[in-house]
CSV table of C-alpha atoms and ligand atoms in Angstrom, one decimal:
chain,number,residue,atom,x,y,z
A,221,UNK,CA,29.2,-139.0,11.8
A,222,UNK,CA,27.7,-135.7,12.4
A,223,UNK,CA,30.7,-134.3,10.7
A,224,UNK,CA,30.4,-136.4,7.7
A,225,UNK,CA,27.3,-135.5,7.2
A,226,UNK,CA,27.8,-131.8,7.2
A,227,UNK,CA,30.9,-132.4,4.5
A,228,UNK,CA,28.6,-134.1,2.6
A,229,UNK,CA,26.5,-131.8,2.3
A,230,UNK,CA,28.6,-128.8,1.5
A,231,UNK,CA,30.3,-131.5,-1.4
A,232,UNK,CA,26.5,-131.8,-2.3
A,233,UNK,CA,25.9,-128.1,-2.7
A,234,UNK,CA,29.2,-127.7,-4.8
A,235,UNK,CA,27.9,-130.4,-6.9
A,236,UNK,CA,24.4,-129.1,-7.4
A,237,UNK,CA,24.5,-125.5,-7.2
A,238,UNK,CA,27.8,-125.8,-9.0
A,239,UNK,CA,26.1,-122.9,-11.6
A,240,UNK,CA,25.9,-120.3,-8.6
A,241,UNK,CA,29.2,-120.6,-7.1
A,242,UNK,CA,30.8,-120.3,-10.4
A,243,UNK,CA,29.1,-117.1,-10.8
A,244,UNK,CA,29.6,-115.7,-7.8
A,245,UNK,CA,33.3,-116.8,-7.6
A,246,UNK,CA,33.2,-115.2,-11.3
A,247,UNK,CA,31.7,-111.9,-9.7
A,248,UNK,CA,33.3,-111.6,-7.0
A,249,UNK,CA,37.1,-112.4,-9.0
A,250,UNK,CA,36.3,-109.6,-11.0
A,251,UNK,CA,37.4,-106.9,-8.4
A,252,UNK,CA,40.7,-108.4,-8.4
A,253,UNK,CA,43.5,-109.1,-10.3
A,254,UNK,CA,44.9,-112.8,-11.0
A,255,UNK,CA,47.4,-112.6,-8.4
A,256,UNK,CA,45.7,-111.9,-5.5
A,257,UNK,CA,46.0,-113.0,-2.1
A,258,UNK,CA,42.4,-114.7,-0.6
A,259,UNK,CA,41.4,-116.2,2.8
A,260,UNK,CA,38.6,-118.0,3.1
A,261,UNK,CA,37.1,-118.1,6.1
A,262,UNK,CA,35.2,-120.7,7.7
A,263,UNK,CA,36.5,-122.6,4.5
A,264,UNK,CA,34.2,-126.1,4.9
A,265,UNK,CA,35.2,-128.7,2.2
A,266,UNK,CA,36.6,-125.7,0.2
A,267,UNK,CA,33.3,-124.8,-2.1
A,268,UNK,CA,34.9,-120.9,-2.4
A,269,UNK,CA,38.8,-122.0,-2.1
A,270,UNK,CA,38.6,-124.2,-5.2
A,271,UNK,CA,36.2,-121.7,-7.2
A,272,UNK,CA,38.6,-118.9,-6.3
A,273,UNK,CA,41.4,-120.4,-7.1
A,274,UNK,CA,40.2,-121.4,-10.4
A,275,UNK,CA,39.0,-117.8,-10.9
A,276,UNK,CA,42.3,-116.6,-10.1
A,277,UNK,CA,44.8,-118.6,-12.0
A,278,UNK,CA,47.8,-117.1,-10.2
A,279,UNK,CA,46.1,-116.6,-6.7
A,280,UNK,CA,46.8,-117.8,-3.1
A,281,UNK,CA,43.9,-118.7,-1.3
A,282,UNK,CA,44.5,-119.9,2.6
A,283,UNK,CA,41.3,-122.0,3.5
A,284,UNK,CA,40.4,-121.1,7.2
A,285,UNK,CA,38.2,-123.8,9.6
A,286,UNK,CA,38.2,-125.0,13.0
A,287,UNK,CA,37.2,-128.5,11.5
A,288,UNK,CA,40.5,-130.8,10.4
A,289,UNK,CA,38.2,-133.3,8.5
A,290,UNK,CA,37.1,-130.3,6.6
A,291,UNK,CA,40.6,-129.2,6.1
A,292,UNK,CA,41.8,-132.7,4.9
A,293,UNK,CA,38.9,-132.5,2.3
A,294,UNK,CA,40.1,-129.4,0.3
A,295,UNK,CA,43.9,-130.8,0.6
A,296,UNK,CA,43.1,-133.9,-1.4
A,297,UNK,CA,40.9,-131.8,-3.5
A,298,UNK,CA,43.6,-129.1,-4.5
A,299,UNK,CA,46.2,-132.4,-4.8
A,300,UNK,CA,43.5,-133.8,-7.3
A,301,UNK,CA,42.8,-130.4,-9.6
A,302,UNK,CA,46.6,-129.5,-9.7
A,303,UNK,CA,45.7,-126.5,-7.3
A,304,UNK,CA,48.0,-127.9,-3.9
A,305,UNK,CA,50.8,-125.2,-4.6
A,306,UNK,CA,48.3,-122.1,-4.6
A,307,UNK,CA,46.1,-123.4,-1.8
A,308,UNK,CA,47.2,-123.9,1.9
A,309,UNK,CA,44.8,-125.0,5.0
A,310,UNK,CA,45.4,-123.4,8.7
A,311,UNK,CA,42.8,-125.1,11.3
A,312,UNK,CA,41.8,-122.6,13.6
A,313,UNK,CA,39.0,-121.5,16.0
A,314,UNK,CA,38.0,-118.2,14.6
A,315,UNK,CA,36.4,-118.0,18.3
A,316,UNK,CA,39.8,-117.9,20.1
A,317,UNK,CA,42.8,-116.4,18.5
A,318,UNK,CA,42.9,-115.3,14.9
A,319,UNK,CA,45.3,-116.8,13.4
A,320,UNK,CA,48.8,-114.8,13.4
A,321,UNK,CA,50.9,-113.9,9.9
A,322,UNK,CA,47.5,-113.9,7.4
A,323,UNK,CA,47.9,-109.9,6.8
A,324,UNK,CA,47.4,-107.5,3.6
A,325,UNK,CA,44.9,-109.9,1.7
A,326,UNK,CA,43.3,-108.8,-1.2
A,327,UNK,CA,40.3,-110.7,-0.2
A,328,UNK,CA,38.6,-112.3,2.5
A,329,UNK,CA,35.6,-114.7,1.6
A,330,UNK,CA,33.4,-116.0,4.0
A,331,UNK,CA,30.5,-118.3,2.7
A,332,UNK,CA,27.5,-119.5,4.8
A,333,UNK,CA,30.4,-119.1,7.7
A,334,UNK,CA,30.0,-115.5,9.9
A,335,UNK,CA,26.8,-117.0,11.2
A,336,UNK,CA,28.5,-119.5,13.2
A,337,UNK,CA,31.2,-116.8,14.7
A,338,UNK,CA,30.4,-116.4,18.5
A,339,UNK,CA,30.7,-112.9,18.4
A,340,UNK,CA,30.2,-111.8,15.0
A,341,UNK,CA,31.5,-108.1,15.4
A,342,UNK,CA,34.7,-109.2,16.6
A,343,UNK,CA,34.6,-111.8,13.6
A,344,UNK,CA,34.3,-108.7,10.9
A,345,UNK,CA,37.0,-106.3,12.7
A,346,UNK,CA,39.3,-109.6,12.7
A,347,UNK,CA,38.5,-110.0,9.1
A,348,UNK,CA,39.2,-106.1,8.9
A,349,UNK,CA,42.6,-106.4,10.5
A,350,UNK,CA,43.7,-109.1,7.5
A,351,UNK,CA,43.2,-107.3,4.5
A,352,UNK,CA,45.1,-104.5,2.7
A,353,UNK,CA,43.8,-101.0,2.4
A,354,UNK,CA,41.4,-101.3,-0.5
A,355,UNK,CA,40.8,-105.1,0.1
A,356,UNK,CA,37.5,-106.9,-0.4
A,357,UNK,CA,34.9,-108.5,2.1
A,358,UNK,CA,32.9,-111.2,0.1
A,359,UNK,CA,30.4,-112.5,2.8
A,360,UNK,CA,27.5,-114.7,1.8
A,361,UNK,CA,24.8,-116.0,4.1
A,362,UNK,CA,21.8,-118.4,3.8
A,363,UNK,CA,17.9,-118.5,4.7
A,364,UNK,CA,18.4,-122.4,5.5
A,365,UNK,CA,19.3,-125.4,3.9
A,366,UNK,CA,17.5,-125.8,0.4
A,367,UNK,CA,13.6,-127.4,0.3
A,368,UNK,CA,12.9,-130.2,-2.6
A,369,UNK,CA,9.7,-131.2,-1.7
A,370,UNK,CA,6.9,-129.3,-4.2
A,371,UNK,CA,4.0,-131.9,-3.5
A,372,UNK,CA,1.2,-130.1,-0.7
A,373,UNK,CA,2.0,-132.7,1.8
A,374,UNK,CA,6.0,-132.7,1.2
A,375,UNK,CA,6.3,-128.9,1.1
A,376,UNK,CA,4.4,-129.0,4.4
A,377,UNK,CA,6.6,-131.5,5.8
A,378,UNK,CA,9.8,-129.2,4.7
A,379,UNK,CA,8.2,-126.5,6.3
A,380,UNK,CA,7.5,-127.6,10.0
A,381,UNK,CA,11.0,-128.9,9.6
A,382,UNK,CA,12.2,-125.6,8.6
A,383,UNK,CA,10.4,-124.1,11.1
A,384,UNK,CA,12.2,-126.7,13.7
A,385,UNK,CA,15.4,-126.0,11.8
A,386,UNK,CA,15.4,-122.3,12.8
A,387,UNK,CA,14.3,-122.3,16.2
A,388,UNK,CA,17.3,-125.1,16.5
A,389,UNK,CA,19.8,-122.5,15.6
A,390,UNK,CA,18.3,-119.8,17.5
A,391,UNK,CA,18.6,-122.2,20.5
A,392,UNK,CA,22.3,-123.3,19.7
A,393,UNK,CA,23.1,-119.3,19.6
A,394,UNK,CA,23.7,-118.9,15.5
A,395,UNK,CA,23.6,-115.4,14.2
A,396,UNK,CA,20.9,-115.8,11.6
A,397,UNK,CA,19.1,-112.9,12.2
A,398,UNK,CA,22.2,-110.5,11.8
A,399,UNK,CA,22.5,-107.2,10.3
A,400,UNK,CA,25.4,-107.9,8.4
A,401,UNK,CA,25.7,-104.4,6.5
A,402,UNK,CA,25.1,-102.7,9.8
A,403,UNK,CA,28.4,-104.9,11.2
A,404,UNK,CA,30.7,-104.2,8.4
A,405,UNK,CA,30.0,-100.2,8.4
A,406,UNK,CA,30.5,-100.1,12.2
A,407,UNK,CA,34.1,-102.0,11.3
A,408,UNK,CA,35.3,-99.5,9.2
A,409,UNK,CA,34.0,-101.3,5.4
A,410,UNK,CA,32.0,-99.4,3.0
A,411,UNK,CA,29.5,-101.5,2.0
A,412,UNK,CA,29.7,-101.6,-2.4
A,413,UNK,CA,27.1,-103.9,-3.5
A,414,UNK,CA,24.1,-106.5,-1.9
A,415,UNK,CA,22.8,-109.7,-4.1
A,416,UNK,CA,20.1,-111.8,-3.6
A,417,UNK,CA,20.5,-114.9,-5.8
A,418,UNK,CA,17.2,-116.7,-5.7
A,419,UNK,CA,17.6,-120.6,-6.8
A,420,UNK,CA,15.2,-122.9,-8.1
A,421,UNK,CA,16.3,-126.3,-9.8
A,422,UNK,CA,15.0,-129.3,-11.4
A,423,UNK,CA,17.3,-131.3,-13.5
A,424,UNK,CA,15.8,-133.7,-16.6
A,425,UNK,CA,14.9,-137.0,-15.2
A,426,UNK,CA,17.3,-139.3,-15.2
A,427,UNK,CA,20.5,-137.4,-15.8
A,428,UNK,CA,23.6,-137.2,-13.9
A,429,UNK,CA,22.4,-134.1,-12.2
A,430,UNK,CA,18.8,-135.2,-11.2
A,431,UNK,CA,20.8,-138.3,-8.8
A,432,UNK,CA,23.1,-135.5,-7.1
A,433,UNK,CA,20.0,-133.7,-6.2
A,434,UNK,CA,18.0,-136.6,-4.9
A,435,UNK,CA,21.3,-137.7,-2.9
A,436,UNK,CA,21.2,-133.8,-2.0
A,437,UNK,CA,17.9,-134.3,-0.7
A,438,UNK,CA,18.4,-137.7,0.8
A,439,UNK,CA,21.4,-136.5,3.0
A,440,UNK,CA,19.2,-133.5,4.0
A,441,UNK,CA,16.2,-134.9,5.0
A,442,UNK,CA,18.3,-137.9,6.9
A,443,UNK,CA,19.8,-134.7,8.7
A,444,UNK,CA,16.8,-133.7,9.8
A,445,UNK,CA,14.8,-136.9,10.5
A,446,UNK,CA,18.3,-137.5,13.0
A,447,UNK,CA,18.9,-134.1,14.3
A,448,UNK,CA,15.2,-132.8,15.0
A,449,UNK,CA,13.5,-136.3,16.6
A,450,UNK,CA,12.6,-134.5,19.9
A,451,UNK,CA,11.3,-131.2,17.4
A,452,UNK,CA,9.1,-133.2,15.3
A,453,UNK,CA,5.9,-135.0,15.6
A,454,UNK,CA,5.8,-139.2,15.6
A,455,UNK,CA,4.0,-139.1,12.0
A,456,UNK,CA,6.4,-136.5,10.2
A,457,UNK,CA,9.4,-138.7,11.9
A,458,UNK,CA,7.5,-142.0,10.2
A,459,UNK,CA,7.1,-139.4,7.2
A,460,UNK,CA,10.5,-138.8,6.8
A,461,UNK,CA,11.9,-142.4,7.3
A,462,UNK,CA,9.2,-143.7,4.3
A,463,UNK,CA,11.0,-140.3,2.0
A,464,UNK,CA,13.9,-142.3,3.0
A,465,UNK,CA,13.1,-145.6,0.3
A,466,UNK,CA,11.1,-143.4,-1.9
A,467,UNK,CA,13.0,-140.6,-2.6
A,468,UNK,CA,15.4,-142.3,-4.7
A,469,UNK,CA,12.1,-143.4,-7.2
A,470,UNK,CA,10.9,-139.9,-7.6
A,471,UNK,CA,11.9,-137.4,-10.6
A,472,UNK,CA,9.7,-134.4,-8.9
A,473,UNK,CA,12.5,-133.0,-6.9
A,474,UNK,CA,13.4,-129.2,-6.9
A,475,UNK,CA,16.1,-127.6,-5.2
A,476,UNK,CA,14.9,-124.0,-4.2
A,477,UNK,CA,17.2,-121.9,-1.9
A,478,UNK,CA,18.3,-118.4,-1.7
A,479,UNK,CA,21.7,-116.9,-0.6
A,480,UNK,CA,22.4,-113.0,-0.2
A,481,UNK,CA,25.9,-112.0,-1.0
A,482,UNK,CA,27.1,-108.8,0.5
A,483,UNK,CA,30.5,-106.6,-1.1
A,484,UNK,CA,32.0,-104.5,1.3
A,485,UNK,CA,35.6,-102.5,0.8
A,486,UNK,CA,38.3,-101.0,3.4
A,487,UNK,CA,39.0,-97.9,2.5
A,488,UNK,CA,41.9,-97.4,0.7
A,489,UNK,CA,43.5,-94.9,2.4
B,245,SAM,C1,28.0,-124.1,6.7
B,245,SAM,S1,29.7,-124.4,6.6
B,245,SAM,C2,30.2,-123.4,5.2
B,245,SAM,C3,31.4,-124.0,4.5
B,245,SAM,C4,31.9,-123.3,3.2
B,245,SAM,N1,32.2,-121.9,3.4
B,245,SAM,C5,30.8,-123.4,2.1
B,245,SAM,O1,30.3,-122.4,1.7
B,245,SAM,O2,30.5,-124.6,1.7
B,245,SAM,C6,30.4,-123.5,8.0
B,245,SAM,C7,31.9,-123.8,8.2
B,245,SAM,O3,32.3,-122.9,9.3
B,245,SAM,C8,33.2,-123.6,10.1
B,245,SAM,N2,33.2,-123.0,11.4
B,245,SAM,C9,32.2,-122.9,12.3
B,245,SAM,N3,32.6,-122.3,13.4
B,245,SAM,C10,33.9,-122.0,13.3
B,245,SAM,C11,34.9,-121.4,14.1
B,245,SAM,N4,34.6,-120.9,15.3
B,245,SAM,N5,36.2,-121.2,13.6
B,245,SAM,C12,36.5,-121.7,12.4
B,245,SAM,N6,35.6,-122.3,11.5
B,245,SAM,C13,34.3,-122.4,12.0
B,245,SAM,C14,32.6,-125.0,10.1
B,245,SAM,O4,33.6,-126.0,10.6
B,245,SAM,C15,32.2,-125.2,8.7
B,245,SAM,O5,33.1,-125.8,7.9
């Protein structure tokens, strides 16, 4: 259940932030030609394997998780967009053995992934072993999930949760506090370019795009109202389960979230 949960989401965040990935993937694609070879680590339902791939009309792109259900996700979605003969899924935990034979990429994209790597200095000198001299890091890594809430009493409510959020993943030992330029220099990258993309959404009322982002919000909030009972308060849990019926009535909502997306290169020679 937990796991379905987290898939939707990601589907979610494909769906609504579908403008940002595309231009990252966009960016990103432009360092390299069509053919190139991509990994994507820490794949999820395969947001950056499908944009890649679409980029990159005669790349490879090996989508990397520990997650099978994840895994199965992106399969039926390559099957589905034509893409299954350029896109192959290895389930691995990127906490144990790398996987062997994924060598001389061109590059390695990890999105909203390195913070979960137990030791993320050993993550980025794996990450260094797989590409070719010359090849490309794409890392990007998130604040939190996205707030939605813009009345004073909702915003409040997203932030305590936020706040709960955090201290959550400090607890369960995420790295969200990482220097991630200082990581890739001490591997060997050179560090090319950093990007903040700073996201703020509201869709018309009543269009297609308005429901994904109040199902975006519902799943969300459902996450947190489940996942941080013994964090929150009896009256933002009672908050959160009347948001529940409500939500779907409401044409306020606005997706705000920021992701930083770092370039970084092995040297060539
Ligand atoms: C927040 S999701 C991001 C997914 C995707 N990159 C995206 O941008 O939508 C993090 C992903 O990292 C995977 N992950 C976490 N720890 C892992 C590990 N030790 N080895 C492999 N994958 C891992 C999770 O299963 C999950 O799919």
């Amino acid at each position: 259940m937990a796991h379905e949960h987290m898939a939707d989401l990601l589907d979610l965040d494909a769906e609504v932030l579908g403008e940002y990935h595309r231009e990252v993937a966009g960016w990103v694609s432009a360092n390299l030609t069509e053919r190139a070879r991509v990994i994507d680590v820490g794949a999820g339902t395969g947001t950056g394997t499908l944009a890649l791939a679409r980029q990159l009309p005669d790349a490879e792109v090996v989508a990397l998780d520990v997650d099978g259900e994840m895994l199965k996700r992106i399969q039926d979605k390559a099957r589905a967009s034509g893409l299954a003969d350029r896109i192959r899924t290895v389930q691995a935990d990127l906490d144990q053995a790398w996987p062997d034979g994924l060598k001389a990429a061109d590059l390695v994209w990890a999105a909203n992934s390195m913070h979960h790597m137990g030791d993320p200095a050993r993550a980025v000198a794996q990450i260094y072993q797989m590409l070719r001299p010359g090849g490309l890091l794409a890392v990007t890594e998130l604040e939190s999930f996205p707030r939605f809430l813009t009345d004073p009493a909702g915003a409040a409510l997203e932030e305590r949760i936020h706040t709960a959020m955090a201290r959550g993943r400090d607890e369960a030992g995420m790295h969200m506090h990482e220097d991630w330029p200082a990581r890739f220099a001490e591997a060997g990258f050179a560090v090319e370019s950093e990007r903040r993309f700073a996201i703020a959404l509201r869709p018309p009322p009543d269009s297609p795009a308005a429901a994904a982002v109040t199902r975006y919000a519902m799943v969300t909030l459902s996450r947190a109202r489940h996942g941080l009972e013994d964090k929150l308060s009896a009256g933002d849990i009672a908050d959160l389960d009347a948001l529940a019926t409500t939500l779907p009535a409401r044409n306020d909502l606005t997706v705000r979230t920021s992701r930083t997306v770092w370039l970084a290169r092995k040297p060539a020679g």
